[in-house]
Amino acid sequence: MNEREAPVLSVRGLSVRFLLPGGARVAAVTDASFDVAAGECLALIGESGCGKSVLASALLGLLPGNAQTAGTAHLGDLDLLTAGERTLAGTVRGRRVGLIPQSPAAHLTPVRRVRSQLAETVAALTGVRGRSAVRDAAERAAERAAFPAGHLDRYPHELSGGLAQRAATALALVGDARLLLADEPTTGLDRDLVDHTVDALRRHVDGDGGGGRALLVITHDLRAAERIADRVAVMYAGRIVELADAKAFFGTPGPRHPYSRGLLQALPDRGFTPIPGLPPELTDLPPGCAFAPRCPRATAACAAPPPAADGTACHHPHVPEGLSA
């Protein structure tokens, strides 16, 4: 990113708390800070329940009524966390931010065919007019997401999970939004379609001659993240514990945080060694490092909150010389 160019998305100190009956609080996201630059894909990775999807919902104002947020999330001069529903619904969702939801079938209108939903989105977001032109644009959108033309006249309940995912991807790409937020965009897809999908998302970021677009992708699929991402943000127990260049993270020198290292070592082609133990309950987080009970490098120092140096929140980060030990 040019030093003088503002990021497409700038998040600072984003926290989300859910208030439960009886007064308990769920610390779903804590003090998340990151930027996503024009022309960049940032992959947010981590185990289920770590807060990734909650973070995405906060950015689009889609949290339930018992949620409280703090911090800022600037999309240009607009703070997404304080914007009202009229602004978010009228000028942000679909137009400035495209969303590929985690549960696409639940976001598709059940009583309308896929073709109709694509055509409506094309007409609303692109300015294309005329039945034939809208129809052609809808079919091109489907093709872009590898959604088969023979299924365009089906209802959402007639689609497999993978087809519903591709339909949601096609809808999200229609508006050519400057920021695309993809929450588990490869769920239910076989490997070839995973590659096709992430390549389509990458083309959206790169654009024709560089369109100034950006992508925040939330995924469990580390192979997909490696294929598409410029940088990686690793989330654990609601906190971002590492921000790293993707090539360095997946290659040499590798991740610095022990949790990040454990995620890679759990892959079938990297040892297939699971991380022992379970993540902590978000209603009862420890005062120090939340990963310490599962960490082979933990010491008494980990009872205190870890420092965040060089993008890694850890008392005992790995260094290049130690990765081969």
PDB file of C-alpha atoms in Angstrom:
ATOM      1  CA  MET A   1       0.000   0.000   0.000  1.00  0.00           C
ATOM      2  CA  ASN A   2       1.213   3.480  -0.814  1.00  0.00           C
ATOM      3  CA  GLU A   3       2.183   5.194   2.436  1.00  0.00           C
ATOM      4  CA  ARG A   4      -0.081   8.126   1.592  1.00  0.00           C
ATOM      5  CA  GLU A   5      -3.063   5.950   0.695  1.00  0.00           C
ATOM      6  CA  ALA A   6      -5.560   5.237   3.450  1.00  0.00           C
ATOM      7  CA  PRO A   7      -6.544   1.572   3.912  1.00  0.00           C
ATOM      8  CA  VAL A   8      -9.915   0.454   2.617  1.00  0.00           C
ATOM      9  CA  LEU A   9     -10.782  -0.791   6.119  1.00  0.00           C
ATOM     10  CA  SER A  10      -9.121   0.332   9.355  1.00  0.00           C
ATOM     11  CA  VAL A  11     -10.167  -1.403  12.595  1.00  0.00           C
ATOM     12  CA  ARG A  12      -8.914  -0.200  15.977  1.00  0.00           C
ATOM     13  CA  GLY A  13      -9.705  -1.671  19.381  1.00  0.00           C
ATOM     14  CA  LEU A  14     -12.805  -3.529  18.222  1.00  0.00           C
ATOM     15  CA  SER A  15     -14.438  -5.413  21.094  1.00  0.00           C
ATOM     16  CA  VAL A  16     -17.773  -7.220  21.242  1.00  0.00           C
ATOM     17  CA  ARG A  17     -19.504  -8.358  24.399  1.00  0.00           C
ATOM     18  CA  PHE A  18     -22.741 -10.321  24.626  1.00  0.00           C
ATOM     19  CA  LEU A  19     -24.854  -9.769  27.735  1.00  0.00           C
ATOM     20  CA  LEU A  20     -26.522 -12.975  28.904  1.00  0.00           C
ATOM     21  CA  PRO A  21     -29.465 -13.438  31.276  1.00  0.00           C
ATOM     22  CA  GLY A  22     -28.204 -13.324  34.826  1.00  0.00           C
ATOM     23  CA  GLY A  23     -25.510 -10.780  34.072  1.00  0.00           C
ATOM     24  CA  ALA A  24     -22.854 -13.020  32.492  1.00  0.00           C
ATOM     25  CA  ARG A  25     -20.811 -11.555  29.637  1.00  0.00           C
ATOM     26  CA  VAL A  26     -19.318 -13.323  26.645  1.00  0.00           C
ATOM     27  CA  ALA A  27     -16.072 -11.669  25.524  1.00  0.00           C
ATOM     28  CA  ALA A  28     -16.518 -12.631  21.859  1.00  0.00           C
ATOM     29  CA  VAL A  29     -13.964 -10.172  20.417  1.00  0.00           C
ATOM     30  CA  THR A  30     -11.366  -8.239  22.373  1.00  0.00           C
ATOM     31  CA  ASP A  31      -9.316  -5.276  21.179  1.00  0.00           C
ATOM     32  CA  ALA A  32      -8.970  -6.318  17.530  1.00  0.00           C
ATOM     33  CA  SER A  33      -6.887  -3.936  15.417  1.00  0.00           C
ATOM     34  CA  PHE A  34      -5.910  -4.357  11.769  1.00  0.00           C
ATOM     35  CA  ASP A  35      -5.995  -2.675   8.363  1.00  0.00           C
ATOM     36  CA  VAL A  36      -6.937  -4.052   4.957  1.00  0.00           C
ATOM     37  CA  ALA A  37      -5.285  -2.163   2.127  1.00  0.00           C
ATOM     38  CA  ALA A  38      -6.440  -1.641  -1.428  1.00  0.00           C
ATOM     39  CA  GLY A  39      -5.385  -4.619  -3.518  1.00  0.00           C
ATOM     40  CA  GLU A  40      -4.920  -6.780  -0.424  1.00  0.00           C
ATOM     41  CA  CYS A  41      -6.495  -9.947   0.954  1.00  0.00           C
ATOM     42  CA  LEU A  42      -6.321 -10.431   4.718  1.00  0.00           C
ATOM     43  CA  ALA A  43      -7.231 -13.948   5.897  1.00  0.00           C
ATOM     44  CA  LEU A  44      -8.638 -14.231   9.426  1.00  0.00           C
ATOM     45  CA  ILE A  45      -8.084 -17.760  10.706  1.00  0.00           C
ATOM     46  CA  GLY A  46      -8.593 -19.699  13.951  1.00  0.00           C
ATOM     47  CA  GLU A  47     -10.617 -22.467  15.567  1.00  0.00           C
ATOM     48  CA  SER A  48     -14.418 -22.460  15.670  1.00  0.00           C
ATOM     49  CA  GLY A  49     -15.846 -20.152  18.308  1.00  0.00           C
ATOM     50  CA  CYS A  50     -12.849 -17.833  18.463  1.00  0.00           C
ATOM     51  CA  GLY A  51     -14.837 -14.764  17.375  1.00  0.00           C
ATOM     52  CA  LYS A  52     -14.115 -14.515  13.653  1.00  0.00           C
ATOM     53  CA  SER A  53     -17.730 -14.443  12.467  1.00  0.00           C
ATOM     54  CA  VAL A  54     -18.764 -12.145  15.318  1.00  0.00           C
ATOM     55  CA  LEU A  55     -16.144  -9.676  14.137  1.00  0.00           C
ATOM     56  CA  ALA A  56     -17.556  -9.822  10.613  1.00  0.00           C
ATOM     57  CA  SER A  57     -21.110  -9.311  11.889  1.00  0.00           C
ATOM     58  CA  ALA A  58     -19.987  -6.294  13.911  1.00  0.00           C
ATOM     59  CA  LEU A  59     -18.559  -4.659  10.797  1.00  0.00           C
ATOM     60  CA  LEU A  60     -21.924  -4.887   9.035  1.00  0.00           C
ATOM     61  CA  GLY A  61     -24.178  -4.064  11.984  1.00  0.00           C
ATOM     62  CA  LEU A  62     -25.616  -7.577  12.060  1.00  0.00           C
ATOM     63  CA  LEU A  63     -25.128  -8.336  15.745  1.00  0.00           C
ATOM     64  CA  PRO A  64     -28.094  -9.294  17.960  1.00  0.00           C
ATOM     65  CA  GLY A  65     -29.643  -6.850  20.387  1.00  0.00           C
ATOM     66  CA  ASN A  66     -27.711  -8.128  23.417  1.00  0.00           C
ATOM     67  CA  ALA A  67     -24.360  -7.175  21.884  1.00  0.00           C
ATOM     68  CA  GLN A  68     -22.218  -4.229  22.958  1.00  0.00           C
ATOM     69  CA  THR A  69     -19.386  -2.936  20.782  1.00  0.00           C
ATOM     70  CA  ALA A  70     -16.408  -0.675  21.379  1.00  0.00           C
ATOM     71  CA  GLY A  71     -13.631   0.667  19.180  1.00  0.00           C
ATOM     72  CA  THR A  72     -13.749   1.932  15.603  1.00  0.00           C
ATOM     73  CA  ALA A  73     -13.977   0.389  12.141  1.00  0.00           C
ATOM     74  CA  HIS A  74     -13.476   2.997   9.440  1.00  0.00           C
ATOM     75  CA  LEU A  75     -14.500   2.357   5.861  1.00  0.00           C
ATOM     76  CA  GLY A  76     -13.220   5.573   4.377  1.00  0.00           C
ATOM     77  CA  ASP A  77     -14.719   8.346   6.484  1.00  0.00           C
ATOM     78  CA  LEU A  78     -17.567   6.142   7.793  1.00  0.00           C
ATOM     79  CA  ASP A  79     -17.292   4.377  11.154  1.00  0.00           C
ATOM     80  CA  LEU A  80     -19.184   1.132  10.634  1.00  0.00           C
ATOM     81  CA  LEU A  81     -19.641   0.606  14.372  1.00  0.00           C
ATOM     82  CA  THR A  82     -21.579   3.829  14.917  1.00  0.00           C
ATOM     83  CA  ALA A  83     -23.402   4.021  11.574  1.00  0.00           C
ATOM     84  CA  GLY A  84     -27.174   3.693  11.808  1.00  0.00           C
ATOM     85  CA  GLU A  85     -29.218   0.949  10.227  1.00  0.00           C
ATOM     86  CA  ARG A  86     -30.492   3.260   7.487  1.00  0.00           C
ATOM     87  CA  THR A  87     -26.920   4.021   6.387  1.00  0.00           C
ATOM     88  CA  LEU A  88     -25.789   0.413   6.622  1.00  0.00           C
ATOM     89  CA  ALA A  89     -28.795  -0.928   4.721  1.00  0.00           C
ATOM     90  CA  GLY A  90     -28.959   1.877   2.169  1.00  0.00           C
ATOM     91  CA  THR A  91     -25.346   2.617   1.281  1.00  0.00           C
ATOM     92  CA  VAL A  92     -23.038   0.001   2.823  1.00  0.00           C
ATOM     93  CA  ARG A  93     -24.278  -3.566   2.544  1.00  0.00           C
ATOM     94  CA  GLY A  94     -23.932  -4.811  -1.008  1.00  0.00           C
ATOM     95  CA  ARG A  95     -22.686  -1.459  -2.298  1.00  0.00           C
ATOM     96  CA  ARG A  96     -19.581  -0.548  -0.306  1.00  0.00           C
ATOM     97  CA  VAL A  97     -19.218  -3.916   1.418  1.00  0.00           C
ATOM     98  CA  GLY A  98     -20.122  -7.189  -0.239  1.00  0.00           C
ATOM     99  CA  LEU A  99     -20.863 -10.142   2.054  1.00  0.00           C
ATOM    100  CA  ILE A 100     -20.515 -13.862   1.444  1.00  0.00           C
ATOM    101  CA  PRO A 101     -22.295 -15.186   4.571  1.00  0.00           C
ATOM    102  CA  GLN A 102     -21.276 -18.218   6.584  1.00  0.00           C
ATOM    103  CA  SER A 103     -24.726 -19.815   6.181  1.00  0.00           C
ATOM    104  CA  PRO A 104     -25.705 -18.922   2.613  1.00  0.00           C
ATOM    105  CA  ALA A 105     -28.919 -20.948   2.510  1.00  0.00           C
ATOM    106  CA  ALA A 106     -30.305 -18.859   5.368  1.00  0.00           C
ATOM    107  CA  HIS A 107     -29.541 -15.631   3.468  1.00  0.00           C
ATOM    108  CA  LEU A 108     -31.168 -16.638   0.180  1.00  0.00           C
ATOM    109  CA  THR A 109     -34.866 -15.819  -0.235  1.00  0.00           C
ATOM    110  CA  PRO A 110     -36.532 -19.240  -0.014  1.00  0.00           C
ATOM    111  CA  VAL A 111     -39.540 -18.494  -2.252  1.00  0.00           C
ATOM    112  CA  ARG A 112     -37.606 -17.026  -5.195  1.00  0.00           C
ATOM    113  CA  ARG A 113     -35.444 -18.735  -7.771  1.00  0.00           C
ATOM    114  CA  VAL A 114     -31.729 -18.022  -7.884  1.00  0.00           C
ATOM    115  CA  ARG A 115     -32.021 -16.316 -11.279  1.00  0.00           C
ATOM    116  CA  SER A 116     -34.615 -13.892  -9.917  1.00  0.00           C
ATOM    117  CA  GLN A 117     -32.458 -13.015  -6.900  1.00  0.00           C
ATOM    118  CA  LEU A 118     -29.410 -12.427  -9.072  1.00  0.00           C
ATOM    119  CA  ALA A 119     -31.396 -10.294 -11.511  1.00  0.00           C
ATOM    120  CA  GLU A 120     -32.840  -8.175  -8.708  1.00  0.00           C
ATOM    121  CA  THR A 121     -29.358  -7.626  -7.256  1.00  0.00           C
ATOM    122  CA  VAL A 122     -27.940  -6.704 -10.664  1.00  0.00           C
ATOM    123  CA  ALA A 123     -30.710  -4.153 -11.241  1.00  0.00           C
ATOM    124  CA  ALA A 124     -30.357  -2.657  -7.762  1.00  0.00           C
ATOM    125  CA  LEU A 125     -26.556  -2.395  -7.597  1.00  0.00           C
ATOM    126  CA  THR A 126     -25.229  -1.977 -11.141  1.00  0.00           C
ATOM    127  CA  GLY A 127     -27.615   0.320 -12.972  1.00  0.00           C
ATOM    128  CA  VAL A 128     -28.111  -2.242 -15.760  1.00  0.00           C
ATOM    129  CA  ARG A 129     -31.564  -1.823 -17.278  1.00  0.00           C
ATOM    130  CA  GLY A 130     -33.669  -3.861 -19.659  1.00  0.00           C
ATOM    131  CA  ARG A 131     -34.829  -7.423 -19.137  1.00  0.00           C
ATOM    132  CA  SER A 132     -32.350  -8.952 -21.573  1.00  0.00           C
ATOM    133  CA  ALA A 133     -29.373  -6.972 -20.266  1.00  0.00           C
ATOM    134  CA  VAL A 134     -30.213  -7.797 -16.652  1.00  0.00           C
ATOM    135  CA  ARG A 135     -30.658 -11.461 -17.533  1.00  0.00           C
ATOM    136  CA  ASP A 136     -27.271 -11.569 -19.276  1.00  0.00           C
ATOM    137  CA  ALA A 137     -25.569  -9.813 -16.360  1.00  0.00           C
ATOM    138  CA  ALA A 138     -27.120 -12.269 -13.902  1.00  0.00           C
ATOM    139  CA  GLU A 139     -25.863 -15.221 -15.930  1.00  0.00           C
ATOM    140  CA  ARG A 140     -22.363 -13.706 -16.085  1.00  0.00           C
ATOM    141  CA  ALA A 141     -22.429 -13.281 -12.304  1.00  0.00           C
ATOM    142  CA  ALA A 142     -23.369 -16.930 -11.904  1.00  0.00           C
ATOM    143  CA  GLU A 143     -20.604 -18.027 -14.257  1.00  0.00           C
ATOM    144  CA  ARG A 144     -18.076 -15.919 -12.350  1.00  0.00           C
ATOM    145  CA  ALA A 145     -18.856 -17.918  -9.192  1.00  0.00           C
ATOM    146  CA  ALA A 146     -18.999 -21.282 -11.035  1.00  0.00           C
ATOM    147  CA  PHE A 147     -22.731 -21.543 -10.393  1.00  0.00           C
ATOM    148  CA  PRO A 148     -24.146 -23.824 -13.128  1.00  0.00           C
ATOM    149  CA  ALA A 149     -26.574 -22.172 -15.514  1.00  0.00           C
ATOM    150  CA  GLY A 150     -28.826 -25.229 -15.369  1.00  0.00           C
ATOM    151  CA  HIS A 151     -29.563 -24.524 -11.697  1.00  0.00           C
ATOM    152  CA  LEU A 152     -30.466 -20.838 -12.024  1.00  0.00           C
ATOM    153  CA  ASP A 153     -34.191 -21.582 -12.079  1.00  0.00           C
ATOM    154  CA  ARG A 154     -34.089 -23.630  -8.887  1.00  0.00           C
ATOM    155  CA  TYR A 155     -35.208 -22.513  -5.449  1.00  0.00           C
ATOM    156  CA  PRO A 156     -32.655 -22.348  -2.591  1.00  0.00           C
ATOM    157  CA  HIS A 157     -34.067 -25.486  -0.913  1.00  0.00           C
ATOM    158  CA  GLU A 158     -33.298 -27.409  -4.106  1.00  0.00           C
ATOM    159  CA  LEU A 159     -29.589 -26.569  -3.897  1.00  0.00           C
ATOM    160  CA  SER A 160     -26.833 -28.504  -2.193  1.00  0.00           C
ATOM    161  CA  GLY A 161     -24.753 -26.703   0.404  1.00  0.00           C
ATOM    162  CA  GLY A 162     -21.991 -26.145  -2.119  1.00  0.00           C
ATOM    163  CA  LEU A 163     -24.379 -24.721  -4.719  1.00  0.00           C
ATOM    164  CA  ALA A 164     -25.929 -22.400  -2.131  1.00  0.00           C
ATOM    165  CA  GLN A 165     -22.431 -21.199  -1.291  1.00  0.00           C
ATOM    166  CA  ARG A 166     -21.720 -20.468  -4.947  1.00  0.00           C
ATOM    167  CA  ALA A 167     -25.036 -18.631  -5.312  1.00  0.00           C
ATOM    168  CA  ALA A 168     -24.149 -16.445  -2.326  1.00  0.00           C
ATOM    169  CA  THR A 169     -20.732 -15.763  -3.827  1.00  0.00           C
ATOM    170  CA  ALA A 170     -22.300 -14.714  -7.123  1.00  0.00           C
ATOM    171  CA  LEU A 171     -24.653 -12.321  -5.304  1.00  0.00           C
ATOM    172  CA  ALA A 172     -21.798 -10.800  -3.291  1.00  0.00           C
ATOM    173  CA  LEU A 173     -19.689 -10.110  -6.382  1.00  0.00           C
ATOM    174  CA  VAL A 174     -22.468  -8.352  -8.312  1.00  0.00           C
ATOM    175  CA  GLY A 175     -22.075  -4.946  -6.675  1.00  0.00           C
ATOM    176  CA  ASP A 176     -18.305  -4.787  -7.264  1.00  0.00           C
ATOM    177  CA  ALA A 177     -17.975  -3.498  -3.693  1.00  0.00           C
ATOM    178  CA  ARG A 178     -14.665  -1.971  -2.690  1.00  0.00           C
ATOM    179  CA  LEU A 179     -14.537  -4.231   0.384  1.00  0.00           C
ATOM    180  CA  LEU A 180     -15.581  -7.866   0.138  1.00  0.00           C
ATOM    181  CA  LEU A 181     -16.168  -9.738   3.391  1.00  0.00           C
ATOM    182  CA  ALA A 182     -16.198 -13.492   2.862  1.00  0.00           C
ATOM    183  CA  ASP A 183     -17.174 -15.625   5.872  1.00  0.00           C
ATOM    184  CA  GLU A 184     -16.168 -19.249   5.184  1.00  0.00           C
ATOM    185  CA  PRO A 185     -16.665 -18.876   1.402  1.00  0.00           C
ATOM    186  CA  THR A 186     -15.453 -22.411   0.596  1.00  0.00           C
ATOM    187  CA  THR A 187     -17.720 -24.391   2.955  1.00  0.00           C
ATOM    188  CA  GLY A 188     -19.186 -27.447   1.243  1.00  0.00           C
ATOM    189  CA  LEU A 189     -17.009 -27.170  -1.868  1.00  0.00           C
ATOM    190  CA  ASP A 190     -14.696 -29.828  -3.240  1.00  0.00           C
ATOM    191  CA  ARG A 191     -11.037 -28.952  -3.743  1.00  0.00           C
ATOM    192  CA  ASP A 192     -11.345 -27.863  -7.374  1.00  0.00           C
ATOM    193  CA  LEU A 193     -14.248 -25.557  -6.567  1.00  0.00           C
ATOM    194  CA  VAL A 194     -12.397 -24.202  -3.533  1.00  0.00           C
ATOM    195  CA  ASP A 195      -9.566 -23.181  -5.827  1.00  0.00           C
ATOM    196  CA  HIS A 196     -11.991 -21.714  -8.378  1.00  0.00           C
ATOM    197  CA  THR A 197     -13.803 -19.719  -5.683  1.00  0.00           C
ATOM    198  CA  VAL A 198     -10.722 -18.239  -4.050  1.00  0.00           C
ATOM    199  CA  ASP A 199      -9.287 -17.413  -7.474  1.00  0.00           C
ATOM    200  CA  ALA A 200     -12.506 -15.544  -8.324  1.00  0.00           C
ATOM    201  CA  LEU A 201     -12.236 -13.619  -5.050  1.00  0.00           C
ATOM    202  CA  ARG A 202      -8.605 -12.842  -5.805  1.00  0.00           C
ATOM    203  CA  ARG A 203      -9.557 -11.482  -9.214  1.00  0.00           C
ATOM    204  CA  HIS A 204     -12.127  -9.266  -7.514  1.00  0.00           C
ATOM    205  CA  VAL A 205      -9.360  -7.801  -5.357  1.00  0.00           C
ATOM    206  CA  ASP A 206      -6.924  -7.346  -8.217  1.00  0.00           C
ATOM    207  CA  GLY A 207      -9.513  -5.994 -10.636  1.00  0.00           C
ATOM    208  CA  ASP A 208      -8.784  -4.801 -14.141  1.00  0.00           C
ATOM    209  CA  GLY A 209      -5.653  -2.744 -13.794  1.00  0.00           C
ATOM    210  CA  GLY A 210      -6.123  -2.572 -10.010  1.00  0.00           C
ATOM    211  CA  GLY A 211      -9.534  -1.485  -8.819  1.00  0.00           C
ATOM    212  CA  GLY A 212      -8.600  -0.444  -5.317  1.00  0.00           C
ATOM    213  CA  ARG A 213     -10.662  -3.266  -3.816  1.00  0.00           C
ATOM    214  CA  ALA A 214      -9.881  -5.288  -0.692  1.00  0.00           C
ATOM    215  CA  LEU A 215     -10.893  -8.648   0.748  1.00  0.00           C
ATOM    216  CA  LEU A 216     -11.293  -9.834   4.327  1.00  0.00           C
ATOM    217  CA  VAL A 217     -11.754 -13.600   4.220  1.00  0.00           C
ATOM    218  CA  ILE A 218     -12.654 -15.657   7.288  1.00  0.00           C
ATOM    219  CA  THR A 219     -11.780 -19.293   6.848  1.00  0.00           C
ATOM    220  CA  HIS A 220     -10.936 -22.593   8.515  1.00  0.00           C
ATOM    221  CA  ASP A 221      -9.341 -23.721   5.248  1.00  0.00           C
ATOM    222  CA  LEU A 222      -5.644 -22.951   5.632  1.00  0.00           C
ATOM    223  CA  ARG A 223      -4.884 -24.190   2.128  1.00  0.00           C
ATOM    224  CA  ALA A 224      -7.368 -21.673   0.750  1.00  0.00           C
ATOM    225  CA  ALA A 225      -5.858 -18.952   2.934  1.00  0.00           C
ATOM    226  CA  GLU A 226      -2.390 -19.789   1.673  1.00  0.00           C
ATOM    227  CA  ARG A 227      -3.605 -19.621  -1.922  1.00  0.00           C
ATOM    228  CA  ILE A 228      -5.342 -16.248  -1.671  1.00  0.00           C
ATOM    229  CA  ALA A 229      -3.980 -14.177   1.225  1.00  0.00           C
ATOM    230  CA  ASP A 230      -1.379 -11.423   1.298  1.00  0.00           C
ATOM    231  CA  ARG A 231      -1.455 -11.310   5.090  1.00  0.00           C
ATOM    232  CA  VAL A 232      -2.818 -13.557   7.818  1.00  0.00           C
ATOM    233  CA  ALA A 233      -4.474 -12.613  11.113  1.00  0.00           C
ATOM    234  CA  VAL A 234      -4.706 -15.441  13.634  1.00  0.00           C
ATOM    235  CA  MET A 235      -7.493 -15.254  16.211  1.00  0.00           C
ATOM    236  CA  TYR A 236      -7.678 -17.137  19.509  1.00  0.00           C
ATOM    237  CA  ALA A 237     -10.277 -16.750  22.251  1.00  0.00           C
ATOM    238  CA  GLY A 238     -11.503 -13.477  20.806  1.00  0.00           C
ATOM    239  CA  ARG A 239      -8.085 -11.870  20.319  1.00  0.00           C
ATOM    240  CA  ILE A 240      -5.864 -11.474  17.294  1.00  0.00           C
ATOM    241  CA  VAL A 241      -2.641 -13.094  18.469  1.00  0.00           C
ATOM    242  CA  GLU A 242      -0.607 -12.780  15.279  1.00  0.00           C
ATOM    243  CA  LEU A 243      -0.546 -10.613  12.149  1.00  0.00           C
ATOM    244  CA  ALA A 244       1.922 -11.809   9.548  1.00  0.00           C
ATOM    245  CA  ASP A 245       2.867 -11.752   5.888  1.00  0.00           C
ATOM    246  CA  ALA A 246       1.245 -14.814   4.303  1.00  0.00           C
ATOM    247  CA  LYS A 247       4.362 -16.028   2.492  1.00  0.00           C
ATOM    248  CA  ALA A 248       6.425 -15.823   5.669  1.00  0.00           C
ATOM    249  CA  PHE A 249       3.621 -17.404   7.713  1.00  0.00           C
ATOM    250  CA  PHE A 250       3.079 -20.432   5.489  1.00  0.00           C
ATOM    251  CA  GLY A 251       6.704 -20.715   4.405  1.00  0.00           C
ATOM    252  CA  THR A 252       9.912 -19.372   5.908  1.00  0.00           C
ATOM    253  CA  PRO A 253      10.425 -18.349   8.693  1.00  0.00           C
ATOM    254  CA  GLY A 254       6.897 -19.506   9.597  1.00  0.00           C
ATOM    255  CA  PRO A 255       4.517 -18.312  12.314  1.00  0.00           C
ATOM    256  CA  ARG A 256       5.831 -16.842  15.553  1.00  0.00           C
ATOM    257  CA  HIS A 257       2.940 -17.503  17.922  1.00  0.00           C
ATOM    258  CA  PRO A 258       2.816 -21.065  19.348  1.00  0.00           C
ATOM    259  CA  TYR A 259      -0.904 -21.291  18.574  1.00  0.00           C
ATOM    260  CA  SER A 260      -0.334 -20.323  14.933  1.00  0.00           C
ATOM    261  CA  ARG A 261       2.425 -22.896  14.722  1.00  0.00           C
ATOM    262  CA  GLY A 262       0.057 -25.495  16.168  1.00  0.00           C
ATOM    263  CA  LEU A 263      -2.591 -24.715  13.542  1.00  0.00           C
ATOM    264  CA  LEU A 264      -0.124 -25.448  10.750  1.00  0.00           C
ATOM    265  CA  GLN A 265       1.219 -28.583  12.424  1.00  0.00           C
ATOM    266  CA  ALA A 266      -2.346 -29.929  12.600  1.00  0.00           C
ATOM    267  CA  LEU A 267      -2.587 -29.988   8.788  1.00  0.00           C
ATOM    268  CA  PRO A 268      -2.374 -33.472   7.200  1.00  0.00           C
ATOM    269  CA  ASP A 269       0.641 -32.522   5.097  1.00  0.00           C
ATOM    270  CA  ARG A 270       2.484 -30.919   8.034  1.00  0.00           C
ATOM    271  CA  GLY A 271       2.413 -33.638  10.649  1.00  0.00           C
ATOM    272  CA  PHE A 272      -1.317 -33.986  11.443  1.00  0.00           C
ATOM    273  CA  THR A 273      -0.595 -33.200  15.098  1.00  0.00           C
ATOM    274  CA  PRO A 274      -3.622 -31.699  16.873  1.00  0.00           C
ATOM    275  CA  ILE A 275      -3.292 -28.957  19.453  1.00  0.00           C
ATOM    276  CA  PRO A 276      -3.953 -30.567  22.858  1.00  0.00           C
ATOM    277  CA  GLY A 277      -6.793 -29.339  25.035  1.00  0.00           C
ATOM    278  CA  LEU A 278      -9.677 -27.017  24.279  1.00  0.00           C
ATOM    279  CA  PRO A 279     -10.054 -23.227  23.998  1.00  0.00           C
ATOM    280  CA  PRO A 280     -11.267 -21.453  27.146  1.00  0.00           C
ATOM    281  CA  GLU A 281     -14.858 -20.432  27.688  1.00  0.00           C
ATOM    282  CA  LEU A 282     -15.380 -16.857  26.515  1.00  0.00           C
ATOM    283  CA  THR A 283     -17.374 -16.205  29.688  1.00  0.00           C
ATOM    284  CA  ASP A 284     -14.376 -17.066  31.861  1.00  0.00           C
ATOM    285  CA  LEU A 285     -11.151 -15.995  30.184  1.00  0.00           C
ATOM    286  CA  PRO A 286      -7.912 -16.153  32.188  1.00  0.00           C
ATOM    287  CA  PRO A 287      -6.265 -12.832  33.108  1.00  0.00           C
ATOM    288  CA  GLY A 288      -3.071 -13.628  31.210  1.00  0.00           C
ATOM    289  CA  CYS A 289      -2.472 -15.469  27.948  1.00  0.00           C
ATOM    290  CA  ALA A 290      -5.582 -17.469  27.055  1.00  0.00           C
ATOM    291  CA  PHE A 291      -3.509 -20.034  25.167  1.00  0.00           C
ATOM    292  CA  ALA A 292      -1.147 -20.760  28.078  1.00  0.00           C
ATOM    293  CA  PRO A 293      -2.981 -23.908  29.327  1.00  0.00           C
ATOM    294  CA  ARG A 294      -2.451 -25.520  25.892  1.00  0.00           C
ATOM    295  CA  CYS A 295       0.975 -24.057  25.116  1.00  0.00           C
ATOM    296  CA  PRO A 296       4.216 -26.086  25.316  1.00  0.00           C
ATOM    297  CA  ARG A 297       6.222 -22.885  25.831  1.00  0.00           C
ATOM    298  CA  ALA A 298       4.156 -21.486  28.712  1.00  0.00           C
ATOM    299  CA  THR A 299       5.897 -20.229  31.865  1.00  0.00           C
ATOM    300  CA  ALA A 300       4.848 -18.304  34.939  1.00  0.00           C
ATOM    301  CA  ALA A 301       5.199 -15.107  32.888  1.00  0.00           C
ATOM    302  CA  CYS A 302       2.156 -16.140  30.871  1.00  0.00           C
ATOM    303  CA  ALA A 303      -0.109 -15.386  33.827  1.00  0.00           C
ATOM    304  CA  ALA A 304       0.230 -11.742  32.768  1.00  0.00           C
ATOM    305  CA  PRO A 305      -1.217 -10.324  29.524  1.00  0.00           C
ATOM    306  CA  PRO A 306       1.264 -10.919  26.693  1.00  0.00           C
ATOM    307  CA  PRO A 307       2.990  -8.034  24.930  1.00  0.00           C
ATOM    308  CA  ALA A 308       2.079  -7.427  21.291  1.00  0.00           C
ATOM    309  CA  ALA A 309       5.454  -6.982  19.611  1.00  0.00           C
ATOM    310  CA  ASP A 310       6.023  -7.238  15.849  1.00  0.00           C
ATOM    311  CA  GLY A 311       2.415  -8.328  15.325  1.00  0.00           C
ATOM    312  CA  THR A 312       2.617 -11.236  17.798  1.00  0.00           C
ATOM    313  CA  ALA A 313       0.940 -11.263  21.222  1.00  0.00           C
ATOM    314  CA  CYS A 314       3.133 -13.746  23.096  1.00  0.00           C
ATOM    315  CA  HIS A 315       5.634 -13.839  25.949  1.00  0.00           C
ATOM    316  CA  HIS A 316       7.669 -16.540  24.204  1.00  0.00           C
ATOM    317  CA  PRO A 317       7.273 -16.218  20.418  1.00  0.00           C
ATOM    318  CA  HIS A 318       9.193 -18.471  18.098  1.00  0.00           C
ATOM    319  CA  VAL A 319      12.152 -16.926  16.322  1.00  0.00           C
ATOM    320  CA  PRO A 320      13.524 -18.083  12.957  1.00  0.00           C
ATOM    321  CA  GLU A 321      16.467 -19.862  14.508  1.00  0.00           C
ATOM    322  CA  GLY A 322      14.162 -21.925  16.717  1.00  0.00           C
ATOM    323  CA  LEU A 323      11.772 -23.109  14.002  1.00  0.00           C
ATOM    324  CA  SER A 324      14.032 -25.935  12.900  1.00  0.00           C
ATOM    325  CA  ALA A 325      14.776 -27.068  16.443  1.00  0.00           C
TER     326      ALA A 325
END
